[in-house]
Short mmCIF file of C-alpha atoms in Angstrom, two decimals:
data_model
loop_
_atom_site.label_atom_id
_atom_site.label_comp_id
_atom_site.label_asym_id
_atom_site.label_seq_id
_atom_site.Cartn_x
_atom_site.Cartn_y
_atom_site.Cartn_z
CA UNK A 1059 -117.40 94.33 0.33
CA UNK A 1060 -114.36 93.28 -1.32
CA UNK A 1061 -111.76 90.16 -0.98
CA UNK A 1062 -109.78 92.36 1.86
CA UNK A 1063 -112.90 91.18 3.90
CA UNK A 1064 -115.71 89.17 3.86
CA UNK A 1065 -119.45 89.31 4.73
CA UNK A 1066 -121.17 86.37 5.53
CA UNK A 1067 -125.21 87.19 6.34
CA UNK A 1068 -126.03 84.33 8.32
CA UNK A 1069 -130.28 83.15 8.56
CA UNK A 1070 -130.11 82.87 11.79
CA UNK A 1071 -129.14 86.89 12.74
CA UNK A 1072 -124.87 85.95 13.03
CA UNK A 1073 -122.56 87.73 10.82
CA UNK A 1074 -119.56 86.72 9.74
CA UNK A 1075 -116.81 89.20 9.51
CA UNK A 1076 -113.73 87.90 7.96
CA UNK A 1077 -110.47 89.78 7.09
CA UNK A 1078 -109.22 87.87 4.48
CA UNK A 1079 -105.28 88.51 3.94
CA UNK A 1080 -103.26 85.96 5.43
CA UNK A 1081 -100.75 86.42 3.29
CA UNK A 1082 -100.31 89.73 4.86
CA UNK A 1083 -101.60 88.27 7.96
CA UNK A 1084 -104.36 90.13 7.78
CA UNK A 1085 -102.40 93.15 8.60
CA UNK A 1086 -104.48 96.38 8.66
CA UNK A 1087 -103.76 97.97 5.34
CA UNK A 1088 -105.97 100.42 3.80
CA UNK A 1089 -108.22 97.84 1.70
CA UNK A 1090 -108.80 95.93 4.51
CA UNK A 1091 -109.64 98.98 6.81
CA UNK A 1092 -112.10 99.67 3.72
CA UNK A 1093 -113.56 96.25 3.88
CA UNK A 1094 -114.13 96.85 7.53
CA UNK A 1095 -115.46 100.07 7.78
CA UNK A 1096 -118.30 98.73 5.09
CA UNK A 1097 -118.98 95.31 7.28
CA UNK A 1098 -119.45 96.99 10.23
CA UNK A 1099 -121.44 99.65 8.76
CA UNK A 1100 -124.06 96.70 6.48
CA UNK A 1101 -124.42 94.49 10.29
CA UNK A 1102 -125.52 97.88 12.09
CA UNK A 1103 -128.22 98.25 9.09
CA UNK A 1104 -129.20 94.72 8.63
CA UNK A 1105 -132.41 94.95 11.37
CA UNK A 1106 -131.88 90.81 10.65
CA UNK A 1107 -128.50 91.04 12.09
CA UNK A 1108 -128.50 90.88 15.82
CA UNK A 1109 -124.25 89.48 16.21
CA UNK A 1110 -121.58 90.14 14.76
CA UNK A 1111 -118.43 87.52 14.70
CA UNK A 1112 -115.02 88.96 13.72
CA UNK A 1113 -111.95 86.80 12.94
CA UNK A 1114 -109.83 86.64 10.65
CA UNK A 1115 -108.24 84.04 7.64
CA UNK A 1116 -105.75 81.25 7.75
CA UNK A 1117 -104.26 79.94 10.59
CA UNK A 1118 -101.44 82.14 11.64
CA UNK A 1119 -103.61 85.90 12.51
CA UNK A 1120 -106.53 87.22 13.62
CA UNK A 1121 -104.57 90.19 12.60
CA UNK A 1122 -100.81 91.18 12.75
CA UNK A 1123 -101.48 95.01 13.22
CA UNK A 1124 -100.81 98.22 11.48
CA UNK A 1125 -99.36 98.15 8.13
CA UNK A 1126 -96.00 100.03 8.83
CA UNK A 1127 -94.49 100.27 5.38
CA UNK A 1128 -97.67 101.54 4.72
CA UNK A 1129 -96.96 104.00 8.03
CA UNK A 1130 -93.51 104.73 6.60
CA UNK A 1131 -94.63 105.63 2.99
CA UNK A 1132 -96.88 108.28 4.43
CA UNK A 1133 -94.93 109.34 7.28
CA UNK A 1134 -97.61 108.99 9.44
CA UNK A 1135 -97.86 110.51 12.75
CA UNK A 1136 -100.15 110.95 14.93
CA UNK A 1137 -103.34 108.27 13.34
CA UNK A 1138 -106.24 110.20 12.55
CA UNK A 1139 -109.18 109.28 14.39
CA UNK A 1140 -110.93 107.67 11.49
CA UNK A 1141 -108.57 106.27 10.39
CA UNK A 1142 -109.03 102.46 12.25
CA UNK A 1143 -112.69 101.31 12.05
CA UNK A 1144 -113.19 100.56 15.72
CA UNK A 1145 -116.84 99.24 16.85
CA UNK A 1146 -118.05 101.57 19.11
CA UNK A 1147 -115.70 104.32 18.57
CA UNK A 1148 -114.92 105.18 14.71
CA UNK A 1149 -117.70 103.12 14.36
CA UNK A 1150 -121.43 103.47 15.69
CA UNK A 1151 -123.14 100.18 16.35
CA UNK A 1152 -125.83 98.78 18.95
CA UNK A 1153 -125.41 95.22 18.43
CA UNK A 1154 -123.09 92.78 20.13
CA UNK A 1155 -120.39 92.02 18.51
CA UNK A 1156 -117.83 88.72 18.93
CA UNK A 1157 -113.87 88.91 18.65
CA UNK A 1158 -113.18 85.48 17.53
CA UNK A 1159 -109.35 84.49 17.49
CA UNK A 1160 -107.90 82.60 15.22
CA UNK A 1161 -104.39 83.26 15.77
CA UNK A 1162 -102.04 86.78 16.72
CA UNK A 1163 -103.69 89.86 17.60
CA UNK A 1164 -100.65 92.11 17.92
CA UNK A 1165 -100.91 96.07 17.98
CA UNK A 1166 -103.81 96.92 16.24
CA UNK A 1167 -105.00 93.33 16.17
CA UNK A 1168 -105.00 93.68 19.61
CA UNK A 1169 -107.02 96.93 19.79
CA UNK A 1170 -109.89 95.82 16.66
CA UNK A 1171 -110.50 92.37 18.88
CA UNK A 1172 -110.85 94.76 22.74
CA UNK A 1173 -113.32 96.79 20.65
CA UNK A 1174 -115.76 94.23 20.46
CA UNK A 1175 -117.47 92.86 23.30
CA UNK A 1176 -116.73 89.26 23.67
CA UNK A 1177 -113.79 87.48 22.74
CA UNK A 1178 -113.44 83.88 22.20
CA UNK A 1179 -109.82 82.83 21.34
CA UNK A 1180 -108.06 79.68 19.91
CA UNK A 1181 -105.39 77.59 21.88
CA UNK A 1182 -103.05 78.52 19.64
CA UNK A 1183 -103.29 82.75 19.58
CA UNK A 1184 -101.29 85.27 21.03
CA UNK A 1185 -101.54 88.68 21.97
CA UNK A 1186 -99.42 91.30 22.53
CA UNK A 1187 -99.09 95.00 22.89
CA UNK A 1188 -96.03 96.04 20.81
CA UNK A 1189 -95.97 99.52 19.79
CA UNK A 1190 -93.32 100.55 22.53
CA UNK A 1191 -91.06 97.96 19.82
CA UNK A 1192 -91.33 100.16 17.16
CA UNK A 1193 -91.58 103.61 18.44
CA UNK A 1194 -95.76 104.11 18.08
CA UNK A 1195 -98.51 104.22 20.82
CA UNK A 1196 -100.86 102.63 22.41
CA UNK A 1197 -104.07 105.43 23.21
CA UNK A 1198 -106.92 102.93 22.24
CA UNK A 1199 -105.30 100.35 25.52
CA UNK A 1200 -107.24 103.44 27.78
CA UNK A 1201 -110.38 101.08 27.79
CA UNK A 1202 -108.06 97.55 28.99
CA UNK A 1203 -108.03 98.87 32.69
CA UNK A 1204 -111.79 97.97 32.83
CA UNK A 1205 -110.65 94.86 31.45
CA UNK A 1206 -107.82 93.88 33.05
CA UNK A 1207 -106.22 94.45 36.81
CA UNK A 1208 -103.91 97.43 36.70
CA UNK A 1209 -100.61 96.07 37.17
CA UNK A 1210 -100.96 93.31 34.50
CA UNK A 1211 -102.25 95.79 31.67
CA UNK A 1212 -98.62 97.48 32.64
CA UNK A 1213 -96.26 94.89 31.84
CA UNK A 1214 -98.04 94.27 28.96
CA UNK A 1215 -98.04 97.67 27.59
CA UNK A 1216 -94.78 98.84 28.45
CA UNK A 1217 -92.96 95.29 27.28
CA UNK A 1218 -94.92 94.84 24.25
CA UNK A 1219 -94.62 91.03 25.34
CA UNK A 1220 -96.70 88.49 23.97
CA UNK A 1221 -98.99 86.73 26.13
CA UNK A 1222 -100.86 83.15 25.35
CA UNK A 1223 -104.48 82.72 25.17
CA UNK A 1224 -104.55 80.68 28.58
CA UNK A 1225 -102.79 83.78 29.77
CA UNK A 1226 -105.74 86.40 28.46
CA UNK A 1227 -108.17 83.68 29.70
CA UNK A 1228 -107.06 83.69 33.03
CA UNK A 1229 -106.80 88.17 33.31
CA UNK A 1230 -109.86 88.19 32.29
CA UNK A 1231 -109.28 89.06 28.26
CA UNK A 1232 -110.98 86.20 26.94
CA UNK A 1233 -114.79 84.56 27.29
CA UNK A 1234 -113.90 81.65 25.69
CA UNK A 1235 -111.00 79.11 24.46
CA UNK A 1236 -111.23 76.78 21.83
CA UNK A 1237 -109.32 74.14 19.97
CA UNK A 1238 -108.30 75.67 16.81
CA UNK A 1239 -110.41 73.72 14.84
CA UNK A 1240 -113.50 74.77 17.11
CA UNK A 1241 -113.32 78.45 17.56
CA UNK A 1242 -115.69 78.96 14.79
CA UNK A 1243 -118.40 76.93 16.26
CA UNK A 1244 -117.28 77.70 19.47
CA UNK A 1245 -117.93 81.55 18.88
CA UNK A 1246 -121.40 80.60 17.15
CA UNK A 1247 -122.45 78.72 20.01
CA UNK A 1248 -122.02 81.66 22.69
CA UNK A 1249 -123.67 84.10 19.51
CA UNK A 1250 -126.14 81.87 19.56
CA UNK A 1251 -126.98 82.23 23.57
CA UNK A 1252 -127.08 85.98 23.09
CA UNK A 1253 -129.81 85.16 20.09
CA UNK A 1254 -131.92 83.73 22.54
CA UNK A 1255 -132.62 86.57 24.69
CA UNK A 1256 -135.21 89.32 23.78
CA UNK A 1257 -133.43 91.74 21.65
CA UNK A 1258 -134.41 94.76 23.54
CA UNK A 1259 -132.83 93.63 26.86
CA UNK A 1260 -129.99 92.50 25.00
CA UNK A 1261 -130.05 96.28 23.79
CA UNK A 1262 -130.14 97.58 26.90
CA UNK A 1263 -128.26 95.23 28.87
CA UNK A 1264 -124.96 96.16 25.98
CA UNK A 1265 -125.98 99.81 27.64
CA UNK A 1266 -126.06 99.07 31.02
CA UNK A 1267 -122.08 97.24 31.30
CA UNK A 1268 -121.04 100.20 28.77
CA UNK A 1269 -122.58 102.99 31.18
CA UNK A 1270 -121.54 101.33 34.19
CA UNK A 1271 -117.73 101.35 33.40
CA UNK A 1272 -118.06 105.42 32.62
CA UNK A 1273 -120.05 106.83 35.41
CA UNK A 1274 -120.03 106.61 39.13
CA UNK A 1275 -122.13 103.96 40.63
CA UNK A 1276 -125.47 106.43 41.47
CA UNK A 1277 -124.90 107.90 38.22
CA UNK A 1278 -124.41 104.40 36.30
CA UNK A 1279 -127.94 102.96 37.91
CA UNK A 1280 -129.98 105.35 37.00
CA UNK A 1281 -128.69 105.94 33.30
CA UNK A 1282 -129.74 102.42 33.71
CA UNK A 1283 -132.65 102.52 34.12
CA UNK A 1284 -133.38 104.60 31.97
CA UNK A 1285 -132.26 102.50 29.01
CA UNK A 1286 -134.30 99.81 30.71
CA UNK A 1287 -137.42 101.77 29.98
CA UNK A 1288 -138.01 100.30 26.78
CA UNK A 1289 -137.19 97.05 26.79
CA UNK A 1290 -139.68 96.92 30.24
CA UNK A 1291 -142.79 98.96 28.29
CA UNK A 1292 -142.42 96.48 25.25
CA UNK A 1293 -144.49 93.32 23.88
CA UNK A 1294 -141.51 91.36 24.30
CA UNK A 1295 -141.36 92.21 28.19
CA UNK A 1296 -144.69 90.45 28.05
CA UNK A 1297 -144.39 87.29 25.68
CA UNK A 1298 -140.68 86.38 27.78
CA UNK A 1299 -143.24 85.92 30.89
CA UNK A 1300 -146.54 84.01 28.96
CA UNK A 1301 -144.01 81.75 26.79
CA UNK A 1302 -142.29 80.98 30.27
CA UNK A 1303 -145.78 80.25 31.37
CA UNK A 1304 -146.70 78.11 28.78
CA UNK A 1305 -143.77 76.12 28.36
CA UNK A 1306 -142.71 77.11 25.00
CA UNK A 1307 -139.98 79.12 23.35
CA UNK A 1308 -140.80 82.95 23.17
CA UNK A 1309 -141.02 84.88 19.97
CA UNK A 1310 -139.58 87.81 19.60
CA UNK A 1311 -140.70 91.12 18.09
CA UNK A 1312 -138.22 93.67 18.81
CA UNK A 1313 -141.10 96.08 19.74
#
């Protein structure tokens, strides 16, 4: 890892990934992009880590987006598919992720927050898809239609104007709001709720949500049944009911 992106592998199974360029509003310069690619790869490869939280250093910005100066210097036109480290897109991940948005999440900052499974936001955070303001594009925003209503999505993209964290919560973009000082505690609490579940069931549940956004009803049901076959047949599927009957916490083995 580099100092542009910090990686904290906690003993409780939570990884905290921090974009550490507060003086640059945590913009997605090359050092940050490289650091995020390395961080996500490390998270996925470590079986002891089950949930990741992505956040930004400082109180001003989660991530202000791409490095516009770099784009000018490179004469960048269409960004290469592998330029930005997007969970579940350019980065293959099978585990849940949470964006802990501590400040502005503009353009590419919105992009990487949107790519995470869940989002916790500081009440001081703001969100915007600002590409129309600088003549760039936001094709990555297409999956947003599965998260918020069409007319709201249209206004956000066409105007490029920011929305508050409260508004983001109201339209369903954000799962939980927290005062700035409580942001990470809130994100960690959400991660711990996920950790309480059986790992194989959590994985299959996440796959079901994604399948349901990509398929029709009948196809999604069939695919979801296949995704849950493994957890149903696992040792954990027997341990859960046994622990409930014995009135004790379950001991998950991921098998």
